CSV table of C-alpha atoms in Angstrom, one decimal:
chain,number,residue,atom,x,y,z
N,1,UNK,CA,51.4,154.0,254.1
N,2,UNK,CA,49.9,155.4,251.2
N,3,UNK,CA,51.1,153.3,248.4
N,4,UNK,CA,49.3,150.5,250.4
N,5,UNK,CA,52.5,148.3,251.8
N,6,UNK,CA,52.8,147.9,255.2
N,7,UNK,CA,56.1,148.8,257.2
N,8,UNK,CA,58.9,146.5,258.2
N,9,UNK,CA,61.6,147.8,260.4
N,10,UNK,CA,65.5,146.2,258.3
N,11,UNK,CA,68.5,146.9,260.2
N,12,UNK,CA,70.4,144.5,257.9
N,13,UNK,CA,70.6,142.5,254.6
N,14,UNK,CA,69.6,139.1,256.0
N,15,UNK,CA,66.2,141.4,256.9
N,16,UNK,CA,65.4,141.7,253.4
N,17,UNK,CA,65.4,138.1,252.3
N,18,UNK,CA,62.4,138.0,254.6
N,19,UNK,CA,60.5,140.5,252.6
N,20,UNK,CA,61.3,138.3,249.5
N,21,UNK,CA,58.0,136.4,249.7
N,22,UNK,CA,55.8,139.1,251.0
N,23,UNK,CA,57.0,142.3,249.1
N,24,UNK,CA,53.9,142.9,247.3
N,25,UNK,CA,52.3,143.6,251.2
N,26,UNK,CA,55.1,145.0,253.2
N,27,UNK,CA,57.7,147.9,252.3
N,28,UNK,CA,61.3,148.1,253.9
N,29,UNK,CA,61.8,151.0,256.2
N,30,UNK,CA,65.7,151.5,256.9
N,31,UNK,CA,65.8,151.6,260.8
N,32,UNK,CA,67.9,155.1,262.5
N,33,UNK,CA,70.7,153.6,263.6
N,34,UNK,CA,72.1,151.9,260.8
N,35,UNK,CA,75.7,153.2,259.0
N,36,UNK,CA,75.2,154.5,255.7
N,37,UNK,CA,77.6,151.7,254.5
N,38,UNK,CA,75.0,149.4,255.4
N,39,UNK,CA,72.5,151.7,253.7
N,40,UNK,CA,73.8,150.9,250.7
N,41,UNK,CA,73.9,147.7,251.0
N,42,UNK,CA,70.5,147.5,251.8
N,43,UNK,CA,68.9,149.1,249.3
N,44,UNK,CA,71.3,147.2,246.4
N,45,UNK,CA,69.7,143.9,248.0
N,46,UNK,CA,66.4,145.3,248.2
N,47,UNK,CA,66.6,146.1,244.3
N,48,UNK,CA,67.7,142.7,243.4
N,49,UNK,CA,65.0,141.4,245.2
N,50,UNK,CA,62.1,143.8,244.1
N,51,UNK,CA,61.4,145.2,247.3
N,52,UNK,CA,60.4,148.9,247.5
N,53,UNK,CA,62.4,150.6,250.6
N,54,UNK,CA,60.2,154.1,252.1
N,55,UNK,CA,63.6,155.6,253.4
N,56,UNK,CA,66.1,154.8,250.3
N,57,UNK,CA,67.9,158.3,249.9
N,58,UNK,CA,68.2,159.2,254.1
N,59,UNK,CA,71.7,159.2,255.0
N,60,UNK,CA,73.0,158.2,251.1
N,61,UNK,CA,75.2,161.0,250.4
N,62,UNK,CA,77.0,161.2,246.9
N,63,UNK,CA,79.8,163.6,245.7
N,64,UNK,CA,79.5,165.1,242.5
């Protein structure tokens, strides 16, 4: 990747606490499949936890 992290395939929250030690290395990639419900999710945990996701705004859609 070109900010230098290293891609790690999350299809849910429990994923993330595994990037929790290592998020300085590896970057959360958002796998195809998953619901945008779980999108969500995903990214809020990843935000708590300081880890940068590659894929954040695929699938997120907002109404203004």
């Amino acid at each position: 990747m070109p900010s230098g992290h290293k891609a790690f395939l999350v299809h849910n929250t429990r994923d993330v606490d595994l990037l929790l030690m290592h998020n300085k290395t590896f970057a959360a990639e958002i796998g195809h499949a998953v619901s945008s419900r779980k999108r969500v999710e995903i990214v809020a945990k990843a935000k708590q936890l300081g880890v940068k996701v590659t894929n954040a705004k695929a699938r997120v859609t907002t109404e203004s």
